[in-house]
mmCIF file of C-alpha atoms in Angstrom:
data_model
loop_
_atom_site.group_PDB
_atom_site.id
_atom_site.type_symbol
_atom_site.label_atom_id
_atom_site.label_comp_id
_atom_site.label_asym_id
_atom_site.label_seq_id
_atom_site.Cartn_x
_atom_site.Cartn_y
_atom_site.Cartn_z
ATOM 1 C CA MET M 1 87.158 114.928 128.785
ATOM 2 C CA LYS M 2 84.811 117.221 130.715
ATOM 3 C CA SER M 3 87.550 119.713 131.615
ATOM 4 C CA TYR M 4 88.782 119.671 128.023
ATOM 5 C CA LEU M 5 85.314 120.636 126.750
ATOM 6 C CA SER M 6 85.055 123.373 129.388
ATOM 7 C CA VAL M 7 88.403 124.854 128.288
ATOM 8 C CA LYS M 8 87.214 124.819 124.665
ATOM 9 C CA ALA M 9 84.013 126.594 125.676
ATOM 10 C CA TRP M 10 85.913 129.348 127.523
ATOM 11 C CA MET M 11 88.281 129.825 124.560
ATOM 12 C CA ALA M 12 85.308 130.162 122.196
ATOM 13 C CA VAL M 13 83.720 132.799 124.455
ATOM 14 C CA LEU M 14 86.975 134.770 124.768
ATOM 15 C CA MET M 15 87.431 134.768 120.987
ATOM 16 C CA LEU M 16 83.835 135.945 120.528
ATOM 17 C CA CYS M 17 84.251 138.776 123.058
ATOM 18 C CA SER M 18 87.516 139.880 121.390
ATOM 19 C CA TYR M 19 85.816 139.971 118.004
ATOM 20 C CA LEU M 20 82.884 141.992 119.339
ATOM 21 C CA ALA M 21 85.218 144.485 121.044
ATOM 22 C CA LEU M 22 87.196 144.953 117.811
ATOM 23 C CA GLN M 23 84.016 145.542 115.843
ATOM 24 C CA ALA M 24 82.828 148.083 118.407
ATOM 25 C CA GLN M 25 86.034 150.099 118.046
ATOM 26 C CA VAL M 26 85.726 150.515 114.293
ATOM 27 C CA TYR M 27 81.978 151.010 114.004
ATOM 28 C CA GLU M 28 80.995 154.660 113.649
ATOM 29 C CA GLU M 29 77.231 154.664 113.009
ATOM 30 C CA GLU M 30 75.225 156.877 115.352
ATOM 31 C CA LYS M 31 72.488 154.317 116.079
ATOM 32 C CA PRO M 32 74.347 151.565 117.998
ATOM 33 C CA HIS M 33 74.544 147.999 116.738
ATOM 34 C CA TRP M 34 76.690 146.421 119.448
ATOM 35 C CA TYR M 35 75.778 146.039 123.134
ATOM 36 C CA PHE M 36 77.228 144.177 126.068
ATOM 37 C CA GLY M 37 75.548 143.404 129.369
ATOM 38 C CA MET M 38 74.512 140.941 132.027
ATOM 39 C CA THR M 39 71.443 139.198 133.397
ATOM 40 C CA GLY M 40 70.612 137.879 136.845
ATOM 41 C CA GLY M 41 67.628 135.963 138.108
ATOM 42 C CA TYR M 42 66.230 132.678 139.309
ATOM 43 C CA ARG M 43 65.524 129.299 137.739
ATOM 44 C CA PHE M 44 62.642 127.119 138.919
ATOM 45 C CA GLY M 45 63.872 123.669 137.948
ATOM 46 C CA SER M 46 62.074 120.422 137.232
ATOM 47 C CA ALA M 47 63.191 117.026 135.954
ATOM 48 C CA SER M 48 61.834 113.898 134.294
ATOM 49 C CA VAL M 49 63.240 110.374 134.701
ATOM 50 C CA SER M 50 61.994 107.436 132.644
ATOM 51 C CA ASN M 51 61.971 103.694 133.415
ATOM 52 C CA LEU M 52 61.565 104.158 137.168
ATOM 53 C CA ASP M 53 59.928 101.502 139.294
ATOM 54 C CA GLU M 54 57.067 103.540 140.726
ATOM 55 C CA THR M 55 56.688 101.149 143.668
ATOM 56 C CA ILE M 56 60.175 102.154 144.835
ATOM 57 C CA PHE M 57 60.876 105.626 143.467
ATOM 58 C CA PRO M 58 58.670 108.688 144.026
ATOM 59 C CA ALA M 59 58.318 111.390 141.394
ATOM 60 C CA PRO M 60 61.564 113.404 141.075
ATOM 61 C CA GLU M 61 61.706 116.958 142.372
ATOM 62 C CA GLY M 62 63.641 119.564 140.371
ATOM 63 C CA ARG M 63 66.332 121.750 141.888
ATOM 64 C CA ASN M 64 65.976 125.536 141.889
ATOM 65 C CA SER M 65 68.964 127.780 141.263
ATOM 66 C CA GLY M 66 70.188 131.315 140.899
ATOM 67 C CA LEU M 67 71.142 132.280 137.336
ATOM 68 C CA PHE M 68 73.748 134.770 136.108
ATOM 69 C CA SER M 69 74.992 135.487 132.591
ATOM 70 C CA ILE M 70 77.122 137.920 130.608
ATOM 71 C CA PHE M 71 76.455 138.622 126.950
ATOM 72 C CA ALA M 72 77.208 140.597 123.812
ATOM 73 C CA GLN M 73 74.372 141.586 121.474
ATOM 74 C CA TYR M 74 74.253 142.617 117.829
ATOM 75 C CA GLU M 75 71.161 144.349 116.383
ATOM 76 C CA TRP M 76 70.264 145.070 112.784
ATOM 77 C CA GLY M 77 67.374 146.315 110.659
ATOM 78 C CA ARG M 78 66.097 149.861 110.126
ATOM 79 C CA GLU M 79 64.335 149.825 113.514
ATOM 80 C CA ARG M 80 66.891 147.390 115.021
ATOM 81 C CA GLN M 81 64.100 144.808 115.124
ATOM 82 C CA PHE M 82 66.424 141.780 114.798
ATOM 83 C CA ALA M 83 69.131 140.788 117.270
ATOM 84 C CA VAL M 84 71.387 137.896 118.243
ATOM 85 C CA ARG M 85 72.775 137.686 121.790
ATOM 86 C CA PRO M 86 75.532 135.138 122.512
ATOM 87 C CA GLU M 87 75.827 134.725 126.268
ATOM 88 C CA LEU M 88 77.686 132.754 128.904
ATOM 89 C CA ALA M 89 75.425 131.594 131.751
ATOM 90 C CA PHE M 90 76.166 130.071 135.181
ATOM 91 C CA LEU M 91 73.544 128.007 137.004
ATOM 92 C CA THR M 92 72.763 124.700 138.748
ATOM 93 C CA ARG M 93 70.616 121.811 137.521
ATOM 94 C CA GLY M 94 69.651 118.663 139.374
ATOM 95 C CA LEU M 95 66.976 116.708 141.180
ATOM 96 C CA ARG M 96 66.137 114.877 144.396
ATOM 97 C CA PHE M 97 64.129 111.831 145.453
ATOM 98 C CA GLU M 98 62.518 111.979 148.885
ATOM 99 C CA GLY M 99 61.353 108.710 150.454
ATOM 100 C CA ILE M 100 62.762 106.039 148.154
ATOM 101 C CA GLY M 101 61.196 102.649 148.863
ATOM 102 C CA LYS M 102 59.038 103.985 151.677
ATOM 103 C CA GLU M 103 56.494 101.229 151.087
ATOM 104 C CA PHE M 104 59.119 98.581 151.894
ATOM 105 C CA VAL M 105 61.522 100.129 154.431
ATOM 106 C CA SER M 106 60.873 102.058 157.588
ATOM 107 C CA ASN M 107 63.895 104.296 157.168
ATOM 108 C CA ASP M 108 63.752 107.436 155.018
ATOM 109 C CA VAL M 109 66.025 107.063 151.952
ATOM 110 C CA ARG M 110 66.947 110.240 150.048
ATOM 111 C CA TYR M 111 68.879 110.809 146.831
ATOM 112 C CA SER M 112 70.214 114.234 145.816
ATOM 113 C CA LEU M 113 71.931 115.354 142.597
ATOM 114 C CA LYS M 114 73.249 118.892 142.125
ATOM 115 C CA SER M 115 75.373 119.757 139.096
ATOM 116 C CA LYS M 116 76.866 123.176 138.309
ATOM 117 C CA TYR M 117 76.681 124.186 134.665
ATOM 118 C CA VAL M 118 78.304 126.687 132.350
ATOM 119 C CA ASP M 119 75.982 127.312 129.385
ATOM 120 C CA ILE M 120 76.653 128.846 126.007
ATOM 121 C CA ARG M 121 73.345 130.312 124.847
ATOM 122 C CA VAL M 122 72.531 132.137 121.618
ATOM 123 C CA PRO M 123 69.101 133.831 121.853
ATOM 124 C CA ILE M 124 67.731 134.967 118.472
ATOM 125 C CA ILE M 125 65.545 138.002 119.224
ATOM 126 C CA TYR M 126 62.768 139.911 117.495
ATOM 127 C CA ASN M 127 62.257 143.427 118.922
ATOM 128 C CA ILE M 128 58.661 144.637 118.544
ATOM 129 C CA GLY M 129 57.957 148.260 117.610
ATOM 130 C CA LYS M 130 60.235 151.202 116.806
ATOM 131 C CA TYR M 131 63.763 152.018 117.946
ATOM 132 C CA SER M 132 62.557 155.381 119.264
ATOM 133 C CA TRP M 133 60.156 153.735 121.748
ATOM 134 C CA ASN M 134 61.285 153.893 125.382
ATOM 135 C CA TRP M 135 59.384 150.705 126.277
ATOM 136 C CA ARG M 136 60.009 147.887 123.825
ATOM 137 C CA PRO M 137 58.798 144.248 124.069
ATOM 138 C CA TYR M 138 60.643 141.361 122.435
ATOM 139 C CA ILE M 139 60.447 137.590 121.938
ATOM 140 C CA TYR M 140 63.225 135.061 121.409
ATOM 141 C CA VAL M 141 64.277 131.453 120.920
ATOM 142 C CA ALA M 142 67.638 130.122 122.060
ATOM 143 C CA PRO M 143 69.716 126.987 121.427
ATOM 144 C CA ILE M 144 71.704 126.000 124.547
ATOM 145 C CA VAL M 145 74.869 123.956 125.034
ATOM 146 C CA GLY M 146 75.682 123.286 128.699
ATOM 147 C CA PHE M 147 78.825 121.858 130.290
ATOM 148 C CA SER M 148 78.673 120.121 133.662
ATOM 149 C CA THR M 149 81.629 121.476 135.646
ATOM 150 C CA ALA M 150 81.200 120.434 139.296
ATOM 151 C CA GLY M 151 78.659 119.317 141.880
ATOM 152 C CA ARG M 152 77.733 116.615 144.351
ATOM 153 C CA ILE M 153 75.535 113.548 144.645
ATOM 154 C CA SER M 154 74.446 111.902 147.869
ATOM 155 C CA LEU M 155 72.347 108.964 149.077
ATOM 156 C CA THR M 156 71.390 108.819 152.746
ATOM 157 C CA SER M 157 69.167 106.665 154.943
ATOM 158 C CA SER M 158 67.943 107.751 158.359
ATOM 159 C CA GLN M 159 68.450 105.236 161.188
ATOM 160 C CA ASP M 160 66.481 104.587 164.382
ATOM 161 C CA ASN M 161 69.390 105.847 166.476
ATOM 162 C CA GLY M 162 69.244 109.257 164.766
ATOM 163 C CA TYR M 163 72.261 108.706 162.510
ATOM 164 C CA TYR M 164 72.434 108.560 158.722
ATOM 165 C CA GLU M 165 74.360 106.188 156.561
ATOM 166 C CA GLY M 166 75.091 106.389 152.867
ATOM 167 C CA TYR M 167 77.550 108.289 150.720
ATOM 168 C CA ALA M 168 78.254 111.742 149.320
ATOM 169 C CA MET M 169 80.834 112.530 146.681
ATOM 170 C CA ASP M 170 81.811 115.041 144.012
ATOM 171 C CA LEU M 171 80.420 114.631 140.532
ATOM 172 C CA THR M 172 82.609 113.026 137.901
ATOM 173 C CA ASP M 173 82.018 112.078 134.293
ATOM 174 C CA ALA M 174 80.904 108.707 135.673
ATOM 175 C CA ASN M 175 77.774 110.354 137.122
ATOM 176 C CA MET M 176 76.810 113.013 134.584
ATOM 177 C CA ALA M 177 77.055 113.490 130.822
ATOM 178 C CA SER M 178 79.592 116.241 130.332
ATOM 179 C CA THR M 179 77.621 117.983 127.536
ATOM 180 C CA TYR M 180 73.971 118.996 127.682
ATOM 181 C CA PHE M 181 71.811 120.285 124.807
ATOM 182 C CA ALA M 182 68.620 122.252 125.378
ATOM 183 C CA ALA M 183 66.418 124.980 123.906
ATOM 184 C CA ALA M 184 64.473 127.902 125.341
ATOM 185 C CA VAL M 185 61.599 130.142 124.247
ATOM 186 C CA GLY M 186 60.903 133.425 125.989
ATOM 187 C CA ALA M 187 59.654 137.004 125.975
ATOM 188 C CA GLY M 188 60.765 140.221 127.618
ATOM 189 C CA LEU M 189 60.252 143.960 128.010
ATOM 190 C CA LYS M 190 63.061 146.532 128.059
ATOM 191 C CA TYR M 191 63.176 150.243 128.888
ATOM 192 C CA GLY M 192 65.575 152.647 127.174
ATOM 193 C CA LEU M 193 67.672 155.042 129.270
ATOM 194 C CA ASP M 194 69.709 157.970 127.915
ATOM 195 C CA ILE M 195 73.128 157.759 129.609
ATOM 196 C CA ASN M 196 75.913 160.060 128.432
ATOM 197 C CA GLY M 197 74.093 160.498 125.116
ATOM 198 C CA SER M 198 73.823 156.726 124.538
ATOM 199 C CA LYS M 199 70.738 154.537 124.785
ATOM 200 C CA CYS M 200 71.052 151.811 127.452
ATOM 201 C CA TYR M 201 68.379 149.275 128.377
ATOM 202 C CA LEU M 202 66.984 147.796 131.582
ATOM 203 C CA GLY M 203 64.802 144.757 131.007
ATOM 204 C CA ILE M 204 62.965 141.812 132.484
ATOM 205 C CA GLU M 205 62.401 138.533 130.675
ATOM 206 C CA ALA M 206 61.022 135.062 131.246
ATOM 207 C CA ASP M 207 61.649 131.838 129.357
ATOM 208 C CA TYR M 208 61.037 128.106 129.510
ATOM 209 C CA GLU M 209 64.062 125.863 128.998
ATOM 210 C CA PHE M 210 63.605 122.210 128.101
ATOM 211 C CA GLY M 211 66.378 119.621 127.890
ATOM 212 C CA LEU M 212 66.849 117.778 124.628
ATOM 213 C CA THR M 213 69.468 115.203 125.615
ATOM 214 C CA ASN M 214 69.870 112.471 128.227
ATOM 215 C CA THR M 215 72.084 113.516 131.150
ATOM 216 C CA TYR M 216 73.025 109.958 132.195
ATOM 217 C CA SER M 217 76.705 109.378 131.569
ATOM 218 C CA LYS M 218 77.960 106.678 129.231
ATOM 219 C CA LYS M 219 79.441 104.814 132.198
ATOM 220 C CA GLU M 220 76.076 104.739 133.954
ATOM 221 C CA ARG M 221 74.399 103.307 130.862
ATOM 222 C CA ASP M 222 77.176 100.711 130.398
ATOM 223 C CA GLY M 223 77.127 99.575 134.028
ATOM 224 C CA GLU M 224 80.659 100.750 134.853
ATOM 225 C CA VAL M 225 79.871 103.004 137.826
ATOM 226 C CA ILE M 226 81.285 101.712 141.094
ATOM 227 C CA ILE M 227 79.570 102.785 144.334
ATOM 228 C CA ASN M 228 81.183 101.802 147.638
ATOM 229 C CA SER M 229 77.983 101.781 149.678
ATOM 230 C CA GLY M 230 75.759 99.121 151.143
ATOM 231 C CA LEU M 231 72.725 101.035 149.871
ATOM 232 C CA LEU M 232 73.348 100.296 146.177
ATOM 233 C CA TYR M 233 74.859 97.531 144.167
ATOM 234 C CA PRO M 234 78.601 98.106 143.530
ATOM 235 C CA ALA M 235 77.898 98.387 139.795
ATOM 236 C CA TYR M 236 74.683 99.109 137.971
ATOM 237 C CA ASN M 237 73.335 99.579 134.457
ATOM 238 C CA ILE M 238 70.815 102.390 133.968
ATOM 239 C CA THR M 239 68.248 102.378 131.180
ATOM 240 C CA GLY M 240 65.933 105.182 130.133
ATOM 241 C CA SER M 241 66.678 108.883 130.311
ATOM 242 C CA ARG M 242 67.021 111.768 132.757
ATOM 243 C CA LYS M 243 66.235 115.258 131.443
ATOM 244 C CA PHE M 244 66.085 118.689 133.058
ATOM 245 C CA LYS M 245 63.590 121.491 132.481
ATOM 246 C CA GLY M 246 63.010 124.881 134.051
ATOM 247 C CA PHE M 247 61.197 128.213 134.075
ATOM 248 C CA GLU M 248 63.583 131.183 134.276
ATOM 249 C CA LEU M 249 62.918 134.778 135.334
ATOM 250 C CA ARG M 250 65.707 137.310 134.770
ATOM 251 C CA ALA M 251 66.491 141.020 134.862
ATOM 252 C CA SER M 252 68.949 142.435 132.341
ATOM 253 C CA LEU M 253 71.161 145.458 131.715
ATOM 254 C CA SER M 254 72.584 146.191 128.247
ATOM 255 C CA VAL M 255 74.957 149.022 127.379
ATOM 256 C CA PRO M 256 76.145 150.045 123.883
ATOM 257 C CA PHE M 257 79.871 149.821 123.218
ATOM 258 C CA SER M 258 79.664 153.414 121.952
ATOM 259 C CA ILE M 259 79.152 154.702 125.515
ATOM 260 C CA PHE M 260 82.924 154.494 125.984
ATOM 261 C CA LYS M 261 83.776 156.347 122.789
ATOM 262 C CA LYS M 262 85.019 159.875 123.137
ATOM 263 C CA LYS M 263 82.818 162.332 121.315
ATOM 264 C CA GLN M 264 84.577 163.605 118.240
ATOM 265 C CA LYS M 265 85.471 167.263 118.262
ATOM 266 C CA PRO M 266 85.326 169.312 115.073
ATOM 267 C CA ALA M 267 88.627 169.193 113.257
ATOM 268 C CA PRO M 268 90.617 172.385 113.749
ATOM 269 C CA ALA M 269 90.891 174.695 110.784
ATOM 270 C CA PRO M 270 94.106 174.108 108.818
ATOM 271 C CA ILE M 271 96.929 176.581 109.447
ATOM 272 C CA VAL M 272 97.957 178.352 106.262
ATOM 273 C CA ALA M 273 101.375 179.939 106.112
ATOM 274 C CA ALA M 274 101.240 183.705 105.645
ATOM 275 C CA PRO M 275 102.480 185.028 102.278
ATOM 276 C CA VAL M 276 105.630 187.093 102.058
ATOM 277 C CA GLU M 277 103.600 190.256 101.704
ATOM 278 C CA PRO M 278 100.426 189.532 103.668
ATOM 279 C CA GLU M 279 97.277 191.280 102.649
ATOM 280 C CA PRO M 280 94.393 191.916 105.021
ATOM 281 C CA GLU M 281 91.679 189.298 104.751
ATOM 282 C CA PRO M 282 88.333 190.618 103.520
ATOM 283 C CA VAL M 283 85.719 191.116 106.174
ATOM 284 C CA VAL M 284 82.867 188.683 105.791
ATOM 285 C CA GLU M 285 79.585 190.523 105.924
ATOM 286 C CA VAL M 286 76.936 188.244 107.420
ATOM 287 C CA GLU M 287 73.572 189.254 106.055
ATOM 288 C CA GLU M 288 70.707 188.373 108.341
ATOM 289 C CA LYS M 289 68.050 186.446 106.432
ATOM 290 C CA PRO M 290 64.749 184.928 107.505
ATOM 291 C CA CYS M 291 65.809 181.604 106.010
ATOM 292 C CA TYR M 292 69.147 179.834 105.386
ATOM 293 C CA THR M 293 70.121 176.684 103.565
ATOM 294 C CA LEU M 294 71.923 173.922 105.441
ATOM 295 C CA ASP M 295 75.105 174.597 103.440
ATOM 296 C CA GLU M 296 74.994 178.284 104.447
ATOM 297 C CA ILE M 297 74.700 177.341 108.131
ATOM 298 C CA LEU M 298 77.605 174.887 107.848
ATOM 299 C CA SER M 299 79.671 177.608 106.143
ATOM 300 C CA LEU M 300 78.946 180.077 108.963
ATOM 301 C CA ILE M 301 79.970 177.494 111.560
ATOM 302 C CA SER M 302 83.260 176.866 109.742
ATOM 303 C CA LEU M 303 83.921 180.646 109.893
ATOM 304 C CA GLY M 304 83.318 180.665 113.637
ATOM 305 C CA GLU M 305 80.070 182.606 113.373
ATOM 306 C CA ARG M 306 77.243 182.041 115.845
ATOM 307 C CA VAL M 307 74.177 180.439 114.321
ATOM 308 C CA GLU M 308 71.779 180.540 117.287
ATOM 309 C CA GLY M 309 68.513 182.197 116.286
ATOM 310 C CA LYS M 310 68.913 181.372 112.599
ATOM 311 C CA THR M 311 66.453 179.156 110.702
ATOM 312 C CA ILE M 312 67.208 176.455 108.137
ATOM 313 C CA CYS M 313 64.454 176.169 105.521
ATOM 314 C CA ALA M 314 64.207 172.785 103.814
ATOM 315 C CA ILE M 315 62.330 173.892 100.704
ATOM 316 C CA ASP M 316 61.600 171.073 98.253
ATOM 317 C CA ILE M 317 64.143 168.838 100.059
ATOM 318 C CA ILE M 318 62.154 166.902 102.659
ATOM 319 C CA HIS M 319 59.423 165.079 100.778
ATOM 320 C CA PHE M 320 56.303 163.360 102.058
ATOM 321 C CA ASP M 321 53.636 161.234 100.425
ATOM 322 C CA PHE M 322 50.825 163.468 99.117
ATOM 323 C CA GLY M 323 48.526 164.492 101.954
ATOM 324 C CA LYS M 324 50.411 162.223 104.429
ATOM 325 C CA SER M 325 53.248 162.408 106.954
ATOM 326 C CA SER M 326 55.284 159.442 105.638
ATOM 327 C CA ILE M 327 58.845 160.633 104.900
ATOM 328 C CA LYS M 328 60.158 159.507 101.520
ATOM 329 C CA PRO M 329 63.580 157.769 101.405
ATOM 330 C CA SER M 330 64.925 160.568 99.179
ATOM 331 C CA SER M 331 64.871 162.813 102.281
ATOM 332 C CA TYR M 332 66.956 160.532 104.529
ATOM 333 C CA ASP M 333 70.359 161.877 103.478
ATOM 334 C CA TYR M 334 69.367 165.473 104.270
ATOM 335 C CA LEU M 335 67.853 164.519 107.643
ATOM 336 C CA ASN M 336 70.981 162.512 108.508
ATOM 337 C CA LYS M 337 73.043 165.696 107.944
ATOM 338 C CA ILE M 338 70.691 167.614 110.255
ATOM 339 C CA ALA M 339 71.088 164.892 112.922
ATOM 340 C CA SER M 340 74.884 164.997 112.556
ATOM 341 C CA LEU M 341 74.873 168.811 112.910
ATOM 342 C CA ILE M 342 72.893 168.653 116.170
ATOM 343 C CA ILE M 343 75.023 165.869 117.677
ATOM 344 C CA ARG M 344 78.341 167.388 116.611
ATOM 345 C CA THR M 345 77.651 170.974 117.712
ATOM 346 C CA ASN M 346 75.354 170.289 120.716
ATOM 347 C CA VAL M 347 72.813 172.867 119.497
ATOM 348 C CA ASN M 348 69.075 172.707 120.174
ATOM 349 C CA MET M 349 66.518 172.872 117.368
ATOM 350 C CA GLU M 350 62.820 173.530 116.974
ATOM 351 C CA ILE M 351 61.223 171.730 114.014
ATOM 352 C CA LYS M 352 58.478 173.777 112.331
ATOM 353 C CA GLY M 353 55.936 172.267 109.959
ATOM 354 C CA HIS M 354 54.249 174.317 107.175
ATOM 355 C CA THR M 355 51.876 173.516 104.299
ATOM 356 C CA ASP M 356 50.423 175.237 101.247
ATOM 357 C CA ASN M 357 46.719 176.166 100.937
ATOM 358 C CA VAL M 358 45.536 172.978 99.203
ATOM 359 C CA GLY M 359 42.815 171.631 101.519
ATOM 360 C CA THR M 360 40.948 173.058 104.475
ATOM 361 C CA PRO M 361 42.737 175.049 107.200
ATOM 362 C CA GLU M 362 41.971 172.300 109.756
ATOM 363 C CA PHE M 363 43.364 169.576 107.482
ATOM 364 C CA ASN M 364 46.569 171.559 106.792
ATOM 365 C CA MET M 365 47.093 172.389 110.478
ATOM 366 C CA ASN M 366 46.833 168.712 111.422
ATOM 367 C CA LEU M 367 49.057 167.667 108.482
ATOM 368 C CA SER M 368 51.779 170.149 109.457
ATOM 369 C CA LYS M 369 51.697 168.734 113.002
ATOM 370 C CA GLN M 370 52.031 165.154 111.788
ATOM 371 C CA ARG M 371 54.907 166.006 109.451
ATOM 372 C CA ALA M 372 56.816 167.953 112.113
ATOM 373 C CA GLU M 373 56.323 165.028 114.507
ATOM 374 C CA ALA M 374 57.542 162.544 111.865
ATOM 375 C CA VAL M 375 60.775 164.539 111.414
ATOM 376 C CA TYR M 376 61.153 164.710 115.215
ATOM 377 C CA ASP M 377 60.788 160.903 115.512
ATOM 378 C CA TYR M 378 63.280 160.331 112.688
ATOM 379 C CA LEU M 379 65.971 162.490 114.318
ATOM 380 C CA VAL M 380 65.428 160.872 117.749
ATOM 381 C CA GLY M 381 65.660 157.453 116.118
ATOM 382 C CA HIS M 382 69.029 158.434 114.636
ATOM 383 C CA GLY M 383 70.736 159.362 117.865
ATOM 384 C CA VAL M 384 69.561 162.913 118.656
ATOM 385 C CA SER M 385 68.632 163.390 122.325
ATOM 386 C CA LYS M 386 65.011 164.373 122.949
ATOM 387 C CA SER M 387 66.258 167.144 125.242
ATOM 388 C CA ARG M 388 67.684 168.964 122.197
ATOM 389 C CA LEU M 389 64.540 168.849 120.068
ATOM 390 C CA SER M 390 61.059 170.343 120.019
ATOM 391 C CA TYR M 391 58.514 170.870 117.275
ATOM 392 C CA SER M 392 55.688 173.246 116.345
ATOM 393 C CA TYR M 393 53.277 173.511 113.425
ATOM 394 C CA TYR M 394 51.528 176.332 111.570
ATOM 395 C CA GLY M 395 49.589 174.783 108.684
ATOM 396 C CA MET M 396 49.085 177.346 105.899
ATOM 397 C CA THR M 397 49.279 180.412 108.162
ATOM 398 C CA ARG M 398 52.917 181.448 107.418
ATOM 399 C CA PRO M 399 53.497 181.287 103.651
ATOM 400 C CA LEU M 400 56.829 182.314 102.123
ATOM 401 C CA GLY M 401 55.487 182.502 98.564
ATOM 402 C CA ASP M 402 52.307 183.120 96.612
ATOM 403 C CA ASN M 403 49.908 180.178 97.014
ATOM 404 C CA ASP M 404 48.370 181.045 93.621
ATOM 405 C CA THR M 405 51.454 179.703 91.808
ATOM 406 C CA GLU M 406 53.054 176.250 91.852
ATOM 407 C CA GLU M 407 56.440 177.814 92.669
ATOM 408 C CA GLY M 408 54.947 179.629 95.656
ATOM 409 C CA ARG M 409 53.151 176.523 96.937
ATOM 410 C CA THR M 410 56.426 174.582 96.697
ATOM 411 C CA MET M 411 58.095 177.191 98.941
ATOM 412 C CA ASN M 412 55.227 176.988 101.414
ATOM 413 C CA ARG M 413 55.315 173.164 101.710
ATOM 414 C CA ARG M 414 58.430 173.186 103.864
ATOM 415 C CA VAL M 415 60.019 172.098 107.125
ATOM 416 C CA GLU M 416 62.079 174.649 109.054
ATOM 417 C CA PHE M 417 64.731 174.074 111.719
ATOM 418 C CA GLU M 418 65.187 177.017 114.088
ATOM 419 C CA ILE M 419 68.513 176.822 115.897
ATOM 420 C CA LYS M 420 68.177 177.635 119.583
#
């Protein structure tokens, strides 16, 4: 029964991993949703056993263990604040009694239980803060299903002649419930790293896991366990419960699936067959202007022209709340095209903030800074590397139009993108 459940658990994990890998191959969004990774750490175990005769049995001691897991993680939300992380964990749970019956016998009687577990855990995570933050804290809760796979139990008694008697044997389903249910609550802190243009995370987390179910096997509770030792009755019937608990401390590494994707190259220009009597193509005269639209820049790139040193002026396209730096949703589509241009062509850009003359010079200078910084944060949050961006601000000092007219003020309330 136990091995059958273990096989089912492995099959479920393999199916989950296959599904996640398939989703990663077809997903094309720049801000990653899918991650895979691993954790490693240590578990400080404890245990509770009910219905013990305290005159015979001392308090149980928990068993500590190393802890390793592999996982896949899916994040969603505008700032990727929600996540679910199915994982497969490997660890040991158990307990020991030192000095059983020491008030009645002179010899030292010890009992030891060590069971290896494979856990299926599903932490449900809330990421605190913004996606663009390098340091990001998070909290989580996790249901746990564990499967006892192997281990040993032993009972020994020291003798006056220096020898021990007792027994030691491998765990079977007669000594341990094959399935274990638990829950965990925890918190962590992760740090974002830019690797090959993708955001990876190193983290540390701590949680407290508490068992929800009794780990005594059905055979132990029904009195069917047979022990060939003079230290215990051949068969016994256990009442009460035995539950495990533990504090866990782990380090983690998570990597987006997109790190393995090849960066898409611009599609080559289509080859057009020459006419029977070819005519010379007209020469495109590129007029240098102080300001270009995004469509004009994209057109120049398609013609193979260099665009370094040119400036894109977003006039009446990127909108903010009046007197504030909050970007309105109507501007997202345009900013997404800017982000795609930077990522696809590997150019660098300087974001320049400008205002009209409504308000004091100090107010407008500070407002232009905040708006340029807001655009910078938006682009970084949508996959643009910080190494390719910078920003500056000029307030009302560099108008394009006449501030005495509404049309002129509209031209002056702008964000520019200078291509480096």
